[in-house]
PDB file of C-alpha atoms and ligand atoms in Angstrom:
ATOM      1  CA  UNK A   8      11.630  21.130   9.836  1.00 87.00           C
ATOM      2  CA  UNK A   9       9.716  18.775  12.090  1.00 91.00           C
ATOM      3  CA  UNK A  10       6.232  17.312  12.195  1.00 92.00           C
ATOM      4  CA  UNK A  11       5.523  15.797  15.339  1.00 95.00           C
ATOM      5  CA  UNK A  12       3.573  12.478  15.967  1.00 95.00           C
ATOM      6  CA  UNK A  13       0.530  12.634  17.540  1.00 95.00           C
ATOM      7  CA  UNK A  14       1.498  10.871  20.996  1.00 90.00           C
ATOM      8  CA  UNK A  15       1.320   6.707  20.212  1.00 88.00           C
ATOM      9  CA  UNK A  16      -0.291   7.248  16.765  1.00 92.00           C
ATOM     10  CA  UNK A  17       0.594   7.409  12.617  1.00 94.00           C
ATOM     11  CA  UNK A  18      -0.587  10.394  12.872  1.00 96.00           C
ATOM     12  CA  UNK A  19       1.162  13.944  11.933  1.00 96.00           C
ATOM     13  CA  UNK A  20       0.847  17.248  12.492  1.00 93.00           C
ATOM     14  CA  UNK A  21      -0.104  19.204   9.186  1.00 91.00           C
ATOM     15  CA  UNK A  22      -0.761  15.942   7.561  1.00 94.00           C
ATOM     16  CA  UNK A  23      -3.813  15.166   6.637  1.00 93.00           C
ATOM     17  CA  UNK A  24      -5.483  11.742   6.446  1.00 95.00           C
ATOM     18  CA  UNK A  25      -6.633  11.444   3.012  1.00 92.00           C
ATOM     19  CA  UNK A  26     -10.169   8.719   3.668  1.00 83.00           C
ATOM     20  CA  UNK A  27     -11.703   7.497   0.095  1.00 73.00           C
ATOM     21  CA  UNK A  28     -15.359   7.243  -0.742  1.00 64.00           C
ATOM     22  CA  UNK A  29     -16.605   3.964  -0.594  1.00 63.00           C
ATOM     23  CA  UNK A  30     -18.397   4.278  -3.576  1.00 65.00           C
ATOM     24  CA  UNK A  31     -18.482   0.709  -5.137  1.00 67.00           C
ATOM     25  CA  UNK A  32     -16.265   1.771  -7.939  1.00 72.00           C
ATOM     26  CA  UNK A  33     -12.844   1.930  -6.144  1.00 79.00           C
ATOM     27  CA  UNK A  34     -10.132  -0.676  -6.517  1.00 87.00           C
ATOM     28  CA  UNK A  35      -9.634  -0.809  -2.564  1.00 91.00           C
ATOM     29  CA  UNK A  36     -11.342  -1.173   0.748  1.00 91.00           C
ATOM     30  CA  UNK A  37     -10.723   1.074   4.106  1.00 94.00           C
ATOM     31  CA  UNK A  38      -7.708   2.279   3.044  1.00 95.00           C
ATOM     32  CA  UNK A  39      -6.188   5.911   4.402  1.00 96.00           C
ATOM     33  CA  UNK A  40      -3.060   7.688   3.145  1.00 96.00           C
ATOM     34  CA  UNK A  41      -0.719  10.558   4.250  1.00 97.00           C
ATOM     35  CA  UNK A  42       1.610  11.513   2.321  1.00 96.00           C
ATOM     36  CA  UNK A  43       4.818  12.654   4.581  1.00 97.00           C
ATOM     37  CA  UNK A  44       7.306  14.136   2.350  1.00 96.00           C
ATOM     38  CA  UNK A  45       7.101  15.652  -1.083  1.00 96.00           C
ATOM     39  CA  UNK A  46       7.743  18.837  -2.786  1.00 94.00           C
ATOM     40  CA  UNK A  47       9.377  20.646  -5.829  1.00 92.00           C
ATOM     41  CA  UNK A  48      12.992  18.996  -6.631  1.00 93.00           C
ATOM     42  CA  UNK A  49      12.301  15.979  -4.521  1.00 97.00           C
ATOM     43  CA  UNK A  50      12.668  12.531  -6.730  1.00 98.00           C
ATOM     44  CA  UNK A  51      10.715  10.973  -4.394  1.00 98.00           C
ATOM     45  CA  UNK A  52       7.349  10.607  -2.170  1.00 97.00           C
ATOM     46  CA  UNK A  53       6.673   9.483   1.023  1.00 97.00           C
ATOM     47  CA  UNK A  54       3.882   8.046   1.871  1.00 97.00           C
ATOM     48  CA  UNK A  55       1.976   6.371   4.988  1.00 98.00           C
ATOM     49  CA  UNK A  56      -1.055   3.881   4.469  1.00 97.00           C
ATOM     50  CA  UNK A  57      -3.199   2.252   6.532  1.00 97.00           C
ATOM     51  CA  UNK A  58      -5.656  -0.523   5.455  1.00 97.00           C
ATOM     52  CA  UNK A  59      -8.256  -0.781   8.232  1.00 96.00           C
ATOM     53  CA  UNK A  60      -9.267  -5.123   9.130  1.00 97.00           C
ATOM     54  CA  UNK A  61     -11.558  -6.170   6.428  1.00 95.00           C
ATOM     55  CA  UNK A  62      -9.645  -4.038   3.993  1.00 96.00           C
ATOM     56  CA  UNK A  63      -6.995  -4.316   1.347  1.00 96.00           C
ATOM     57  CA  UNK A  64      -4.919  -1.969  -1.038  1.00 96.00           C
ATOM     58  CA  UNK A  65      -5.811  -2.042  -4.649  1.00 96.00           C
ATOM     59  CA  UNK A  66      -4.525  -5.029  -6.849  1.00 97.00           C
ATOM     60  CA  UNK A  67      -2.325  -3.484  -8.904  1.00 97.00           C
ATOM     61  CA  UNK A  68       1.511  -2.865 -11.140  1.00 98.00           C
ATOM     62  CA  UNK A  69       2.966  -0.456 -12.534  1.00 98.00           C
ATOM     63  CA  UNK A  70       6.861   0.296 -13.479  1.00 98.00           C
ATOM     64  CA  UNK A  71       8.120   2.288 -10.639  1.00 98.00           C
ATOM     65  CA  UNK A  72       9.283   0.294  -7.207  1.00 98.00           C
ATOM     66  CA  UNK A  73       7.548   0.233  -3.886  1.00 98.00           C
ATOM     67  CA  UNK A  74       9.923   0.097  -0.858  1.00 98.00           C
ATOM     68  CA  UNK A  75       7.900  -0.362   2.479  1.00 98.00           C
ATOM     69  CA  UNK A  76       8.171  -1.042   5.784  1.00 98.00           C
ATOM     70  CA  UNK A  77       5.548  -2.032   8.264  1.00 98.00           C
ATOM     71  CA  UNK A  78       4.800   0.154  11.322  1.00 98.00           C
ATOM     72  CA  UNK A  79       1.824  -1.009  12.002  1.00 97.00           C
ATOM     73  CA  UNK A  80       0.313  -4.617  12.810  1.00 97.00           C
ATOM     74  CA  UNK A  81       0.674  -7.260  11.078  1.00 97.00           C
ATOM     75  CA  UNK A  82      -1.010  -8.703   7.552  1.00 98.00           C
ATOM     76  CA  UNK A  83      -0.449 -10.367   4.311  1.00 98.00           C
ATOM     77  CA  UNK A  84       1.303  -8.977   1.228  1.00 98.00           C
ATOM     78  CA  UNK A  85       1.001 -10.278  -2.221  1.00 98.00           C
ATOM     79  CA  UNK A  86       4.278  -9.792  -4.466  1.00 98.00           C
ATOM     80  CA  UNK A  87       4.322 -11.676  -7.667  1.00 97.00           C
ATOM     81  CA  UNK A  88       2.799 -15.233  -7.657  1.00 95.00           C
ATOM     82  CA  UNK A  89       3.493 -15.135  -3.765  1.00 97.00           C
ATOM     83  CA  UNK A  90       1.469 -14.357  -0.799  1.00 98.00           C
ATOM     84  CA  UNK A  91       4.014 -13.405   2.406  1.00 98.00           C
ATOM     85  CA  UNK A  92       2.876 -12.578   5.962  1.00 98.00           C
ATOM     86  CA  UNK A  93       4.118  -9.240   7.264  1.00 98.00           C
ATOM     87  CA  UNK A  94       4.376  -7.944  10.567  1.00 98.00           C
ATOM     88  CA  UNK A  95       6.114  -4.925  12.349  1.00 97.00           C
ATOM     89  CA  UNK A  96       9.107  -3.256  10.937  1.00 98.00           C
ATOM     90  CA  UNK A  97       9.532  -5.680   7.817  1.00 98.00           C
ATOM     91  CA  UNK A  98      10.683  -4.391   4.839  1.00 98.00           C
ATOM     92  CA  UNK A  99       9.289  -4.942   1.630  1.00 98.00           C
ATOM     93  CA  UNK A 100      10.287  -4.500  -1.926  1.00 98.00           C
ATOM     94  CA  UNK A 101       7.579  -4.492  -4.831  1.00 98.00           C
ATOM     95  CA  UNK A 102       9.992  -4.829  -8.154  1.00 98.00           C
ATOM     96  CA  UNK A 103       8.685  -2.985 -11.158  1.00 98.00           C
ATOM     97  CA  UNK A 104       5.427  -4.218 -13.218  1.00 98.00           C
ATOM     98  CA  UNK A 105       4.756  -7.047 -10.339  1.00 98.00           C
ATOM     99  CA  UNK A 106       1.421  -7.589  -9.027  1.00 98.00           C
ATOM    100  CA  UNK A 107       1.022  -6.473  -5.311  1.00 98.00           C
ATOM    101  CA  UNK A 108      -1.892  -6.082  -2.546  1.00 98.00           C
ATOM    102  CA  UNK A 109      -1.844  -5.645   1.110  1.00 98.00           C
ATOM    103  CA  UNK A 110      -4.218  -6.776   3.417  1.00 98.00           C
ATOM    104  CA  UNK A 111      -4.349  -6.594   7.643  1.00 98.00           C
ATOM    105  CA  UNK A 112      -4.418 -10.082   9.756  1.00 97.00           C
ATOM    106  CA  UNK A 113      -6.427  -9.938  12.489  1.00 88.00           C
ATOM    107  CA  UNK A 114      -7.915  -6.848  14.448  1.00 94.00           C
ATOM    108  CA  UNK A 115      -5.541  -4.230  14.155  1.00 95.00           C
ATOM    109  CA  UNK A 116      -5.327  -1.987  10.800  1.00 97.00           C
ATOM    110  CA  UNK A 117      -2.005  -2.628   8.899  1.00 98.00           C
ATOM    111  CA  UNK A 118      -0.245   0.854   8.398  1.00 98.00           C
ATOM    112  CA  UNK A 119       3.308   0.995   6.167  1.00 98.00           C
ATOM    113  CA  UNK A 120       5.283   3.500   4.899  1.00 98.00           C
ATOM    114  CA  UNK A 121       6.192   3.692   1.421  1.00 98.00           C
ATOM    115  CA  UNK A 122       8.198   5.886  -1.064  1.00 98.00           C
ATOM    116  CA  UNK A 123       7.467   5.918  -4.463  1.00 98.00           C
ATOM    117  CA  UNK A 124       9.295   7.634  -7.481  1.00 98.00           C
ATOM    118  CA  UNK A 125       7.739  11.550  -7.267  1.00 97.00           C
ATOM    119  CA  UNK A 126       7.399  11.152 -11.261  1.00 96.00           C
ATOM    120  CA  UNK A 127       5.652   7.711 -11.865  1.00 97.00           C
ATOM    121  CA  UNK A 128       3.752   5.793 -14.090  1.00 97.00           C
ATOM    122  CA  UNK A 129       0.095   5.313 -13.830  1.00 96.00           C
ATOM    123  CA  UNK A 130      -1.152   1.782 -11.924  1.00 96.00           C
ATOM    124  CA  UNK A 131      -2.105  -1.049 -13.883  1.00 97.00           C
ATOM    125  CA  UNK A 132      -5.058  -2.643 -12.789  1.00 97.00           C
ATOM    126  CA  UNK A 133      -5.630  -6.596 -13.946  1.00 97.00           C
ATOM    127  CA  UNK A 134      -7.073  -7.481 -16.795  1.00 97.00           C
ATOM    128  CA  UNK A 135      -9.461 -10.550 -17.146  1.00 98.00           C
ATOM    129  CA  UNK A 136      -6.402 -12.451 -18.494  1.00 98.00           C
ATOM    130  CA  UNK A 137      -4.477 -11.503 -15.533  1.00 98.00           C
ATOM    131  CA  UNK A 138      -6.458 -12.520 -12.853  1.00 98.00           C
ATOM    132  CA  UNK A 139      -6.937 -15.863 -14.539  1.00 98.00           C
ATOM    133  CA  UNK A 140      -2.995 -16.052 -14.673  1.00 98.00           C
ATOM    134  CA  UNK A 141      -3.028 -15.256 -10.937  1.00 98.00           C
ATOM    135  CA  UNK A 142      -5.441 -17.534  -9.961  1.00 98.00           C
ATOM    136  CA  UNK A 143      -3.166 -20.485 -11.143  1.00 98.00           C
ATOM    137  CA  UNK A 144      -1.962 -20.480  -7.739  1.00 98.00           C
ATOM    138  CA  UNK A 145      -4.924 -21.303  -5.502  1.00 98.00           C
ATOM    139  CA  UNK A 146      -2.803 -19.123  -2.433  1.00 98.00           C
ATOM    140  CA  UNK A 147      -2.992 -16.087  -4.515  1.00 98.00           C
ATOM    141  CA  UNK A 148      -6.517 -17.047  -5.550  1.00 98.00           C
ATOM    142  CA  UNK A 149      -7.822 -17.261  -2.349  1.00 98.00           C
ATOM    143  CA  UNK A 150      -6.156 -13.981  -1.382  1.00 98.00           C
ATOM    144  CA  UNK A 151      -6.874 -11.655  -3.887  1.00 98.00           C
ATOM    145  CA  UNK A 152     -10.015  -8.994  -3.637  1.00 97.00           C
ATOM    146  CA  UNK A 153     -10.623  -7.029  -6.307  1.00 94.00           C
TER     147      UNK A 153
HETATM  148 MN1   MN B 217       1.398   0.131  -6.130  1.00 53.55          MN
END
């Protein structure tokens, strides 16, 4: 089966571009996902996301791996106690129950693809405790948005 690219764009035919309400109660800022592949007796998803300038993904951990590559302009990643700039076709791991966010550098919206475990466990977002813990390390303070 194929599912052809819009011409130039993340874009795919029969997949639609899932926008969230910005309804002052989500955990993330003009973000957009796709998901590409998934089905009955697949272990696994895969996803596309793309966080818009200004935005970022939700703060978050949770057991199951991310493994991610950028296709999309460039940004900032947080894994752990460590803030790394991304840019096209780097690949990124996000080990189990470790703190991660994404956010796009300059003008262009990050986009990255990412599979995921099909069955997963629930995000954790940070408690009180936790975001003191991050903010230990004035990098990560001054990069986290929650
Ligand atoms: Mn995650």
């Amino acid at each position: 089966m194929i599912f052809r690219a819009h011409l130039g764009e993340c874009r795919w035919e029969g997949t639609p571009v899932l926008e969230y309400k910005q309804d002052g109660t989500t955990t993330f800022r003009h973000v957009t996902r796709q998901t590409l592949f998934e089905g009955e007796g697949m272990e696994f998803q895969w996803r596309y996301f793309e966080v818009a300038p200004g935005g970022y993904s939700t703060l978050e951990r949770h057991e199951h791996e991310h493994a991610v590559m950028v296709v999309r302009g460039e940004g900032r990643v947080l894994v752990g106690d460590a803030v790394h700039d991304i840019r096209l076709y780097d690949l990124i791991l996000v080990p189990p129950m470790t703190w991660h966010q994404f956010q796009p550098a300059g003008d262009e919206p990050l986009g990255f693809l990412c599979i995921v475990n099909a069955r997963r466990d629930r995000p954790q977002l940070p408690t009180a405790a936790d975001l003191e813990a991050l903010r230990r390390n004035p990098e990560v303070a001054a990069f986290i948005r929650v």
